[in-house]
Coordinates of N, CA and C in Angstrom, one line a residue:
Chain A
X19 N 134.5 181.4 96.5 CA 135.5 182.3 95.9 C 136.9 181.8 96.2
X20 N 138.0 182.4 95.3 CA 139.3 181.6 95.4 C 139.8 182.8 96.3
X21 N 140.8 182.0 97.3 CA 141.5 183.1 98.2 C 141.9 182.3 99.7
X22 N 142.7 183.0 100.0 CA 143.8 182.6 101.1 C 143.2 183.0 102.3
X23 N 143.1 181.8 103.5 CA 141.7 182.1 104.7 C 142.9 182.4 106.0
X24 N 143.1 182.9 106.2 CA 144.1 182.9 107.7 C 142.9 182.7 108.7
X25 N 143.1 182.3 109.7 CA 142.2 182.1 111.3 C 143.4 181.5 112.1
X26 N 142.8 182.3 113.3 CA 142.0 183.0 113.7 C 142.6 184.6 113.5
X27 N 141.5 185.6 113.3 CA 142.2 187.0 113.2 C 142.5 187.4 114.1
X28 N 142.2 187.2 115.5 CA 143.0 187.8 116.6 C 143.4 186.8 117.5
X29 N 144.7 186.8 118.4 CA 144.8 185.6 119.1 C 145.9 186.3 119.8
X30 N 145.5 185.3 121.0 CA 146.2 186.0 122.5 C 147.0 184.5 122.5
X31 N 147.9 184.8 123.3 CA 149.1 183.6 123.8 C 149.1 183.9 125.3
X32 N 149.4 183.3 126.1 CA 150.5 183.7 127.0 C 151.8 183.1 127.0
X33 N 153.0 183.8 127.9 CA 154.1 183.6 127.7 C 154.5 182.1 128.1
X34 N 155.1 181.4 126.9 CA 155.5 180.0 127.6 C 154.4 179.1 126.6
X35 N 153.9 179.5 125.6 CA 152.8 179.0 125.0 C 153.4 178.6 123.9
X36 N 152.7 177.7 123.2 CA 153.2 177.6 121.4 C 151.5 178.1 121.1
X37 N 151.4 178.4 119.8 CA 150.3 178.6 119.2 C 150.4 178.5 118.2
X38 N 149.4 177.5 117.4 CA 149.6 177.9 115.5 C 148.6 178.8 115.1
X39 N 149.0 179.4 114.0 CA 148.3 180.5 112.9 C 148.0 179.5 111.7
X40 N 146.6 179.2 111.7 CA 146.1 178.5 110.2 C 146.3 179.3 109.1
X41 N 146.2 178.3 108.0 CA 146.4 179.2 106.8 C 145.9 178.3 105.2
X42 N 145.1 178.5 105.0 CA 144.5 178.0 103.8 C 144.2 178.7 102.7
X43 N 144.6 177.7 101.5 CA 144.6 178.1 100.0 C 143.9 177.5 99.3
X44 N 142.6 178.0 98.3 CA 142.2 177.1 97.3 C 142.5 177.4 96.1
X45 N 143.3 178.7 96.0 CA 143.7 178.6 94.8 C 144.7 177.7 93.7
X46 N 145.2 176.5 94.2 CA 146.1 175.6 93.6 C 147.2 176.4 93.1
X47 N 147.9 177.1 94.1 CA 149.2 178.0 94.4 C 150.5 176.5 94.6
X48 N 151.3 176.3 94.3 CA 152.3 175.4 94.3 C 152.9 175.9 96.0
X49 N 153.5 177.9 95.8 CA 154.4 177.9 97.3 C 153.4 179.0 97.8
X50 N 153.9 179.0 98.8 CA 153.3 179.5 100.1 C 154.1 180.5 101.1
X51 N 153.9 181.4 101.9 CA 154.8 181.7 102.1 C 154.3 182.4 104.0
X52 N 155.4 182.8 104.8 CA 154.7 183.5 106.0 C 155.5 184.7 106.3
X53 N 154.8 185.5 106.9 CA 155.2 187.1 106.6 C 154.9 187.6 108.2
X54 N 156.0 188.2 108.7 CA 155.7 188.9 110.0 C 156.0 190.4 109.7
X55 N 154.5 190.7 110.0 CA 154.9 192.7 110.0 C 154.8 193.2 111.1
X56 N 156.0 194.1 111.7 CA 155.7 195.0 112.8 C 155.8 196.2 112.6
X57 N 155.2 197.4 113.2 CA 155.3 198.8 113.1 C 156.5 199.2 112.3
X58 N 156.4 199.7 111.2 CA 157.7 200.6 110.7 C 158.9 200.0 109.7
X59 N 158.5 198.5 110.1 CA 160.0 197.6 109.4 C 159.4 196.6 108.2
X60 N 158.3 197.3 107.9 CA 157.7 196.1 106.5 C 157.6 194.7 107.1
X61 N 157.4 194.0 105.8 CA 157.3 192.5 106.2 C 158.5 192.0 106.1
X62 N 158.9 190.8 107.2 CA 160.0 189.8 106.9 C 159.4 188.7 106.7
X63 N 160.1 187.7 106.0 CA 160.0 186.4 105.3 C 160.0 185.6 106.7
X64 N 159.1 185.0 107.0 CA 159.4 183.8 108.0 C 160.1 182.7 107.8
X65 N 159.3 182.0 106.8 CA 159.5 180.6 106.1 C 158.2 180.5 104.8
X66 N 159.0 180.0 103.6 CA 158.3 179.4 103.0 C 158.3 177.9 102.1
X67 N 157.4 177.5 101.1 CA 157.2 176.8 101.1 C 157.0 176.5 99.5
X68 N 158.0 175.9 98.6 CA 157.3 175.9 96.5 C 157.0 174.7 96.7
X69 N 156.6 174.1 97.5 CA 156.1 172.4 97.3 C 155.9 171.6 98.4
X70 N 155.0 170.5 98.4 CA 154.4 169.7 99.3 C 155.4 169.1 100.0
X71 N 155.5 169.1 101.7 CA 156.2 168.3 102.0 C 157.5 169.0 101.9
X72 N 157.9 170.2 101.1 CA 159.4 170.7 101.6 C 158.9 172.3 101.7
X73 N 159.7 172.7 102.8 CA 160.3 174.2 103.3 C 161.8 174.4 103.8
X74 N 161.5 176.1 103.6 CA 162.9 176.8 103.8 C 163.1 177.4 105.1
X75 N 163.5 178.6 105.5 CA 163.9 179.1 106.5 C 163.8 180.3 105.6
X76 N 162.9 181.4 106.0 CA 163.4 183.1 105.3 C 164.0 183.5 106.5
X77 N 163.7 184.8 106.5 CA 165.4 185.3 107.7 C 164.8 185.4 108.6
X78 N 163.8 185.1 109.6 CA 163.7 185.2 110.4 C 162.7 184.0 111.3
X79 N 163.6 183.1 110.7 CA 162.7 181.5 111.3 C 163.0 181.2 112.5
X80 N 163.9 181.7 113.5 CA 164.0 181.4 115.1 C 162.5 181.3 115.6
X81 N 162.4 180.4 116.4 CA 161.0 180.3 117.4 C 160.0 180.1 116.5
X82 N 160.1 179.9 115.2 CA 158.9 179.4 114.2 C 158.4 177.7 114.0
X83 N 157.6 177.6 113.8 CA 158.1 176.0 113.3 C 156.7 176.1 112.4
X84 N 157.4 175.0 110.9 CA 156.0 175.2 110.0 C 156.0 173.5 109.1
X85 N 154.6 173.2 108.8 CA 154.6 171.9 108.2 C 153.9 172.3 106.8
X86 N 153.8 171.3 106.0 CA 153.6 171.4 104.3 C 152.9 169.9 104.0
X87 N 151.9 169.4 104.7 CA 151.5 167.9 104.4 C 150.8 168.4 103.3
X88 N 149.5 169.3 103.2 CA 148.7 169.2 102.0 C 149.5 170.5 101.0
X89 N 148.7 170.5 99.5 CA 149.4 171.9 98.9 C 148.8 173.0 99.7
X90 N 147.4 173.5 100.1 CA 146.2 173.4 100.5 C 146.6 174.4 101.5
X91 N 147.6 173.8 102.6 CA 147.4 174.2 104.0 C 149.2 174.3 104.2
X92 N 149.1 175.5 105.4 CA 151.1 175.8 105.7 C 150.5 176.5 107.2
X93 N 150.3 175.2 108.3 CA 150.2 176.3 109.4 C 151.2 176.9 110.2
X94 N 151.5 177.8 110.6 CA 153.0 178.3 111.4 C 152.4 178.4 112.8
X95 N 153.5 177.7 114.0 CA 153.6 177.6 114.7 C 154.7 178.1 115.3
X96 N 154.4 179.0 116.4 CA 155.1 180.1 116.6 C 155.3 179.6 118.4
X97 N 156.5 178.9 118.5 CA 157.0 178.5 120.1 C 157.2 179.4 121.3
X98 N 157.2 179.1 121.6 CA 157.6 179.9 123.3 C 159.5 180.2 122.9
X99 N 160.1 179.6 121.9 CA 161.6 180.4 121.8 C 161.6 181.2 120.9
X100 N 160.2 181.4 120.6 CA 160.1 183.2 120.1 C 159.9 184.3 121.0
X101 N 160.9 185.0 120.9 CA 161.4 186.4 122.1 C 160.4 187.1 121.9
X102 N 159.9 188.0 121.2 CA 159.1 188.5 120.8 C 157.8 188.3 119.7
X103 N 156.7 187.5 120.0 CA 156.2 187.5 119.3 C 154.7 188.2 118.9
X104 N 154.3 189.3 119.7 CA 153.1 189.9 119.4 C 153.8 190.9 118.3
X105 N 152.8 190.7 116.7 CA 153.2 191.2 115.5 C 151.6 190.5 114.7
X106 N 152.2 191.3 113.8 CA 150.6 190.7 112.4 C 151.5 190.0 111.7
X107 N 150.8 188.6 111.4 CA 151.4 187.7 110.6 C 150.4 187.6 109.4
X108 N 151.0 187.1 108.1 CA 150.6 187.1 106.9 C 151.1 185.9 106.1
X109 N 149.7 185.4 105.6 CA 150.5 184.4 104.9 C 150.0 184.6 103.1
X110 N 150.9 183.5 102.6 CA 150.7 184.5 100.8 C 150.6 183.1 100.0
X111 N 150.5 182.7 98.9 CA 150.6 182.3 98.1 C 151.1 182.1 96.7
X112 N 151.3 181.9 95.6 CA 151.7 181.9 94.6 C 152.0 180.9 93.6
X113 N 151.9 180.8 92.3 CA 152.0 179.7 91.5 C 153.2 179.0 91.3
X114 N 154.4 180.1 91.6 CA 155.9 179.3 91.3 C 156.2 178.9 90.5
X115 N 157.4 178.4 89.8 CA 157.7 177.5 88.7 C 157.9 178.4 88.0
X116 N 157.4 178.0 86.8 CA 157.3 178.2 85.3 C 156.2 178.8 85.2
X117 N 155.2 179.3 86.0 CA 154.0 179.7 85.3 C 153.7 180.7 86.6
X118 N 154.2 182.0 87.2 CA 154.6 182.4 88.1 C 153.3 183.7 87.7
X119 N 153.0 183.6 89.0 CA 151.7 184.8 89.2 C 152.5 185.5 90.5
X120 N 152.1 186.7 90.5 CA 152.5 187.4 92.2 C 151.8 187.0 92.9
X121 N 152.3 186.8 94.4 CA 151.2 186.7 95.8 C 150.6 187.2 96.1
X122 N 149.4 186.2 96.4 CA 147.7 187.1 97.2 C 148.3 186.8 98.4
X123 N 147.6 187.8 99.0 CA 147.9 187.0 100.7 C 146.4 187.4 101.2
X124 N 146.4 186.7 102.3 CA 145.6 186.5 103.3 C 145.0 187.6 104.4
X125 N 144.3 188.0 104.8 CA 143.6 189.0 105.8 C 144.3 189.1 107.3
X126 N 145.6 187.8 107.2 CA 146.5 188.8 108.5 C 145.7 187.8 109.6
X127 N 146.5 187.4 111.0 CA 146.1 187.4 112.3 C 147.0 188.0 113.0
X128 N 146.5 188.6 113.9 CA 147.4 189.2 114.5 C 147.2 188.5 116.3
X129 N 148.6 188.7 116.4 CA 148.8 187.5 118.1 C 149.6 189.1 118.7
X130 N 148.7 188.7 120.0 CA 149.3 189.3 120.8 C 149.7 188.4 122.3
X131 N 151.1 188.9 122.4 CA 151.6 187.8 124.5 C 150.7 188.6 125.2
X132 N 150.2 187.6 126.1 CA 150.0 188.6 127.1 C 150.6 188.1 128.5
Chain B
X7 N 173.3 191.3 99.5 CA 171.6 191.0 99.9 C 170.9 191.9 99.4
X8 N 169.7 191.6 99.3 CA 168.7 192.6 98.2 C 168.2 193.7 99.1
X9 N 167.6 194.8 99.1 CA 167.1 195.8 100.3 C 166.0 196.8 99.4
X10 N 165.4 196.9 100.1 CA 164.2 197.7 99.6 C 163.9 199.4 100.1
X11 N 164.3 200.4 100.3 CA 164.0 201.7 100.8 C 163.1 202.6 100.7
X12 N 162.1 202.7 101.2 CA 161.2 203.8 101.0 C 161.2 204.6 102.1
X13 N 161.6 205.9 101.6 CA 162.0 207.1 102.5 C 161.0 207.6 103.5
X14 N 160.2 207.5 102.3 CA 159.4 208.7 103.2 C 158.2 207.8 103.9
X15 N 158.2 208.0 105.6 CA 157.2 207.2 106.6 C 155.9 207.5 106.1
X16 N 155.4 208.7 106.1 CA 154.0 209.1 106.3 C 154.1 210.3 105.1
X17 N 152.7 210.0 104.2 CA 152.8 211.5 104.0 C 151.1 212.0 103.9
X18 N 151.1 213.5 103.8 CA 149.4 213.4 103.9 C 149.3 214.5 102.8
X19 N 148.1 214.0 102.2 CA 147.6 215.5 101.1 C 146.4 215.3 101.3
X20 N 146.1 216.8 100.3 CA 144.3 216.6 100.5 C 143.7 216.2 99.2
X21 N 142.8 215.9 99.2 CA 142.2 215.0 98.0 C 142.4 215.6 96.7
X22 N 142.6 215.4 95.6 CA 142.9 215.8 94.3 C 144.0 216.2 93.9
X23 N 145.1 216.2 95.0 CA 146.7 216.4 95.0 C 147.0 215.3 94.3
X24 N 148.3 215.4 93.5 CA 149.2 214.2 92.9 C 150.1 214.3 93.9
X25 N 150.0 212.6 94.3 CA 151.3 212.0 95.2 C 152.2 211.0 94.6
X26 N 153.5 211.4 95.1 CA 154.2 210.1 94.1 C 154.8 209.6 95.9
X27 N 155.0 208.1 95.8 CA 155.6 207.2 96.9 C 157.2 206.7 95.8
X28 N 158.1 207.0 96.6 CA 159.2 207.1 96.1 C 159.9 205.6 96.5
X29 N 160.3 204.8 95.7 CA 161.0 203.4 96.1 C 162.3 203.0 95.5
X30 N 163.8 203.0 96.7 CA 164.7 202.4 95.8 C 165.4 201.5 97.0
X31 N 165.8 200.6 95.2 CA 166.0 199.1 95.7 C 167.9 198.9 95.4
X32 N 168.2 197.5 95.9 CA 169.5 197.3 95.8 C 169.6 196.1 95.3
X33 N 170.2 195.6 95.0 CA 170.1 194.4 94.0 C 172.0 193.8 93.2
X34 N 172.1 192.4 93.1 CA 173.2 192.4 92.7 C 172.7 191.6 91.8
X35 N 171.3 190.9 91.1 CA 171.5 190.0 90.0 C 170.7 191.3 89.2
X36 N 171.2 190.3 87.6 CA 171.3 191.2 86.6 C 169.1 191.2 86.6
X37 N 168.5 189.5 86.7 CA 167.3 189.5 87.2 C 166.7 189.7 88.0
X38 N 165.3 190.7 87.7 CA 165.1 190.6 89.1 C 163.4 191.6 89.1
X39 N 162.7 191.3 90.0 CA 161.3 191.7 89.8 C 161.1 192.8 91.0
X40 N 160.4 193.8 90.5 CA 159.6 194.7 91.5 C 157.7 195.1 91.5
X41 N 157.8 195.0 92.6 CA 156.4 195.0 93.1 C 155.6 196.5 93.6
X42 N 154.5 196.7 93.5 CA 154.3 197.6 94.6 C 152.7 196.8 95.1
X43 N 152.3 196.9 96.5 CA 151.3 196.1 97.2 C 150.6 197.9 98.2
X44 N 149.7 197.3 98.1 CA 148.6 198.3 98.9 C 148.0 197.4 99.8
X45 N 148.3 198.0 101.2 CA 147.5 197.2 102.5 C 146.7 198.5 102.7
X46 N 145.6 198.2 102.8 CA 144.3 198.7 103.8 C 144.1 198.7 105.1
X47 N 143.2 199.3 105.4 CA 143.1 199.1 107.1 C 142.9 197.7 107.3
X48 N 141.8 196.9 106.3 CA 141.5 195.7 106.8 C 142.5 194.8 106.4
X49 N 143.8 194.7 106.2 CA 145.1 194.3 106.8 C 146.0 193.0 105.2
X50 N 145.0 192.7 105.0 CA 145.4 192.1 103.4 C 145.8 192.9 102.5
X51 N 147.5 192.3 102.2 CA 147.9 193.1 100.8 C 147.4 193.1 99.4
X52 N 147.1 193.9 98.5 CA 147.0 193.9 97.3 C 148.1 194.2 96.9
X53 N 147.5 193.2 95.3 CA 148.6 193.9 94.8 C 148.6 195.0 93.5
X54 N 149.6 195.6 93.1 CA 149.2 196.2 92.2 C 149.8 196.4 91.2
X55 N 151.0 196.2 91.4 CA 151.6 196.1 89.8 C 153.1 195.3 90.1
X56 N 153.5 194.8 89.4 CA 155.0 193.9 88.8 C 155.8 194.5 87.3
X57 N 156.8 194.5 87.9 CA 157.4 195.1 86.7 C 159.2 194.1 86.7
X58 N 160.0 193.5 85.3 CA 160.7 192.8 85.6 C 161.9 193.8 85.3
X59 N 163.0 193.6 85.5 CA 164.1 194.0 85.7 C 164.3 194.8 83.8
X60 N 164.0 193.9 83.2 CA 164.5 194.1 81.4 C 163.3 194.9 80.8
X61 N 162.2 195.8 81.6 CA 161.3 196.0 80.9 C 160.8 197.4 81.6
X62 N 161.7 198.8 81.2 CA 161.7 199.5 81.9 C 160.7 200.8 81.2
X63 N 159.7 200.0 80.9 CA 158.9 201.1 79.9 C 158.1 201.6 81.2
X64 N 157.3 202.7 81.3 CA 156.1 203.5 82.6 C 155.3 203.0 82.2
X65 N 154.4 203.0 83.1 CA 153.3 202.6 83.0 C 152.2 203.1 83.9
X66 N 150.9 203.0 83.2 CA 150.0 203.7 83.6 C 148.4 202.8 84.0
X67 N 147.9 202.9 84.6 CA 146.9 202.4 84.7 C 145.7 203.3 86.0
X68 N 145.0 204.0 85.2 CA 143.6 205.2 85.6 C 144.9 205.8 86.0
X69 N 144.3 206.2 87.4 CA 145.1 207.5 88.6 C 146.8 206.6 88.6
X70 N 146.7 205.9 88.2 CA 148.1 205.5 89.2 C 149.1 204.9 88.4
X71 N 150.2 205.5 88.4 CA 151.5 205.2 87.0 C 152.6 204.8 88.0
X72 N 153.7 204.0 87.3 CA 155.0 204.1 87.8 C 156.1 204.0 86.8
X73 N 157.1 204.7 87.4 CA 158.2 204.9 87.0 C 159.3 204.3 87.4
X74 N 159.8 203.3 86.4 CA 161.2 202.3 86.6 C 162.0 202.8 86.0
X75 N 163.1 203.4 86.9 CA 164.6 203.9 86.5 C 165.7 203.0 86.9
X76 N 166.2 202.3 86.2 CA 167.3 201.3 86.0 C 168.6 202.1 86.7
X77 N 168.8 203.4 86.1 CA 169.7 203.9 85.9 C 170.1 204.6 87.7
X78 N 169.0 204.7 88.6 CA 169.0 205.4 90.2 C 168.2 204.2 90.4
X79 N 167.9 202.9 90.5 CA 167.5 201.7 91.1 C 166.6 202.4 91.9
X80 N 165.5 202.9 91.2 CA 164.3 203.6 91.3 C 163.1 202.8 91.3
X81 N 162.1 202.9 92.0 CA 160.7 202.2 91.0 C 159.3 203.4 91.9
X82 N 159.2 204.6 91.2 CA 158.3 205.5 92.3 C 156.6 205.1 91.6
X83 N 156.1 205.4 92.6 CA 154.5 205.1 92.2 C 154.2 206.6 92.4
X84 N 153.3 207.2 91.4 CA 152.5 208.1 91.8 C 151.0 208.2 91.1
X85 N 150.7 208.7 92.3 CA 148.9 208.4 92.4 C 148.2 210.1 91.8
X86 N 147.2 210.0 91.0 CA 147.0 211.5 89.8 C 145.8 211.9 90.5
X87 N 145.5 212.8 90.9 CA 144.3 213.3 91.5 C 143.7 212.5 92.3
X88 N 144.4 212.2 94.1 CA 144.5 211.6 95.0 C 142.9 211.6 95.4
X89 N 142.5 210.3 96.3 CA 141.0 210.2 96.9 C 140.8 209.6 98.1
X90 N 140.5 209.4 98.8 CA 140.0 209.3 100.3 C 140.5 207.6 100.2
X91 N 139.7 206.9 99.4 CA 140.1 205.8 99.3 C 141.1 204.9 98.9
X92 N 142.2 206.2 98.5 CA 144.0 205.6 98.7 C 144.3 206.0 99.9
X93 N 143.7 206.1 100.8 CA 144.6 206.5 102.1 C 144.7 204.7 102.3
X94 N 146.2 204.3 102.6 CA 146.5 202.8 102.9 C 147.6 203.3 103.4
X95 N 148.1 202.1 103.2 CA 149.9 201.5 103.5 C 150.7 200.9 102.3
X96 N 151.4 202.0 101.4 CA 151.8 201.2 100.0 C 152.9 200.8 100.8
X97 N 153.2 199.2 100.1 CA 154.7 198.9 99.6 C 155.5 198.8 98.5
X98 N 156.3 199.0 98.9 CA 157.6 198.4 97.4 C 158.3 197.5 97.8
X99 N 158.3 196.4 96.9 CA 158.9 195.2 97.4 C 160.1 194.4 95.9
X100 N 160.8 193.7 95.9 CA 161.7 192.7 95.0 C 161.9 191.4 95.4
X101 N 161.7 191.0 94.3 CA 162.1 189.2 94.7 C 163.3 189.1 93.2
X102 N 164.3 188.2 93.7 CA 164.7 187.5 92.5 C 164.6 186.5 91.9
X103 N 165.5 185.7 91.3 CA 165.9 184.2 90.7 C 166.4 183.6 91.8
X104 N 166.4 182.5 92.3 CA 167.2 181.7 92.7 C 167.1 180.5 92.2
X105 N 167.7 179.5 93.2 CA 168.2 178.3 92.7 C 166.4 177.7 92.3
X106 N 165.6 177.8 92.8 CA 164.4 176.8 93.0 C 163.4 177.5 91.3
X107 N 163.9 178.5 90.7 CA 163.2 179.1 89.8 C 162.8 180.6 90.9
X108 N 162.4 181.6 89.8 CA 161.5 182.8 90.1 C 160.3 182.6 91.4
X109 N 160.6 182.7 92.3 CA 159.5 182.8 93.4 C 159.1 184.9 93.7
X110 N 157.8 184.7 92.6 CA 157.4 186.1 93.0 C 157.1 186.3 94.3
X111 N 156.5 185.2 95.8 CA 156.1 185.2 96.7 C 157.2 185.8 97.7
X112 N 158.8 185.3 97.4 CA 159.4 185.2 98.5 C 160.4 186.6 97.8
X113 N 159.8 187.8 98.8 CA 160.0 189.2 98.5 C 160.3 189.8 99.6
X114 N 161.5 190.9 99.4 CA 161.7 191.7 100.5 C 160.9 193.3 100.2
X115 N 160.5 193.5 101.4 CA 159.9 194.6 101.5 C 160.4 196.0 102.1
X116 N 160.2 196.8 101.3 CA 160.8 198.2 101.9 C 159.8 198.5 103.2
X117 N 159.9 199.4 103.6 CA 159.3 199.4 105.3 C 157.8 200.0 105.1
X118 N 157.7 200.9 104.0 CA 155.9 201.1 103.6 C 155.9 202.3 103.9
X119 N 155.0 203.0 103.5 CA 154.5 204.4 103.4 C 153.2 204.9 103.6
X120 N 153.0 204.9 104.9 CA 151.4 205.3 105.0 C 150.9 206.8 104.6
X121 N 149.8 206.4 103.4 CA 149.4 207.9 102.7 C 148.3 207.8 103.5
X122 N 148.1 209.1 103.8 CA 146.6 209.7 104.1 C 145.9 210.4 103.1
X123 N 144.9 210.7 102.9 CA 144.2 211.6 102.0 C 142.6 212.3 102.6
X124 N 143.4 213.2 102.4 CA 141.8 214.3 103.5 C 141.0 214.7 102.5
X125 N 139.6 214.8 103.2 CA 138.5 215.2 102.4 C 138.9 217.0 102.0

């Protein structure tokens, strides 16, 4: 079936860690995108991605870091100069361009510091 | 900057009640898209409807219609004889044009409205 795989769904850090959040697409989506939800404040834009090999910064890219080698795959890696990082993260997809579908997203992992 | 508002945190009815989830947005281009997304407990957004800035007709589909008012930068969802199984987390969300073309993906979200629905 076509759809967007996040792993792992739950994931512990401790403080001083980096950790990446996988994120896979088979639906042949062009951008990509990463989404941090916490209690109360909706989702913010992390960073995303309309094409292979290039990304942006959404507004809240401090202590993020993300790569774009396949269309396929956008894993976010979330550093130790992230102040805060226990939140549900979401990643999305979408066709872009010229031929623009809305985003599916993905089933969410959620990281907790401990 | 674009901004998304939905007032009301929580609300709860009991089953067969009509609920509407109220959403207004801010916006300075003349284009511009609105969303509404249903998260579930099990944490993945749906989605459920798109509506573009130039196309302010209602719309309906089964239990669940919305209303785009241009004129109060409105977009309310309301659900018609409520059921156990809309109890989620709606959002309302907008993306616009930018430089790269239309990215329906890269969307700001109002803060969400958890409906409950009792048996």
């Amino acid at each position: 079936d076509g759809g967007i795989t996040q792993s792992p769904k739950y994931l512990f850090r401790k403080e001083g860690q980096n950790v990446t959040l996988s994120c896979e697409q088979n639906l042949n989506h062009d951008a990509m995108y990463w989404y941090r939800q916490d209690p109360g404040q909706g989702l913010r834009l992390i960073y995303y991605s309309q094409i292979v090999n290039d990304f942006q910064k959404g507004d809240i890219a401090e202590g993020y870091s993300v790569s774009r080698e396949k269309k396929e795959s956008f894993p976010l890696t979330v550093t130790s100069a992230q102040k805060n990082p226990t939140a549900f993260y979401l990643c999305a997809s979408s066709t872009g361009g010229g031929q623009n579908t809305e985003a599916f997203f993905g089933q969410g992992t959620r990281l907790t510091v401990v | 900057a674009q901004k998304v508002t939905q007032a009301q945190t929580e609300i709860s009815v009991v089953e067969k009640e009509d609920v509407t989830l109220d959403c207004v947005y801010e916006t300075r281009d003349t284009t511009y898209y609105l969303f509404w997304y249903k998260q579930p407990p099990s944490g993945e957004l749906v989605f459920l409807i798109r509506r573009n800035s130039f196309d302010e007709q209602n719309e309906i589909s089964g239990r669940y219609s919305w209303n785009f008012q241009k004129s109060t930068s409105s977009f309310n969802f309301t659900i018609t004889a409520s059921q156990v199984v809309d109890s989620a987390v709606y959002f309302c969300a907008l993306s616009e044009e930018d430089a790269g073309g239309t990215s329906y993906g890269k969307l700001t979200f109002g803060q969400g409205t958890i409906l409950t629905v009792h048996p």
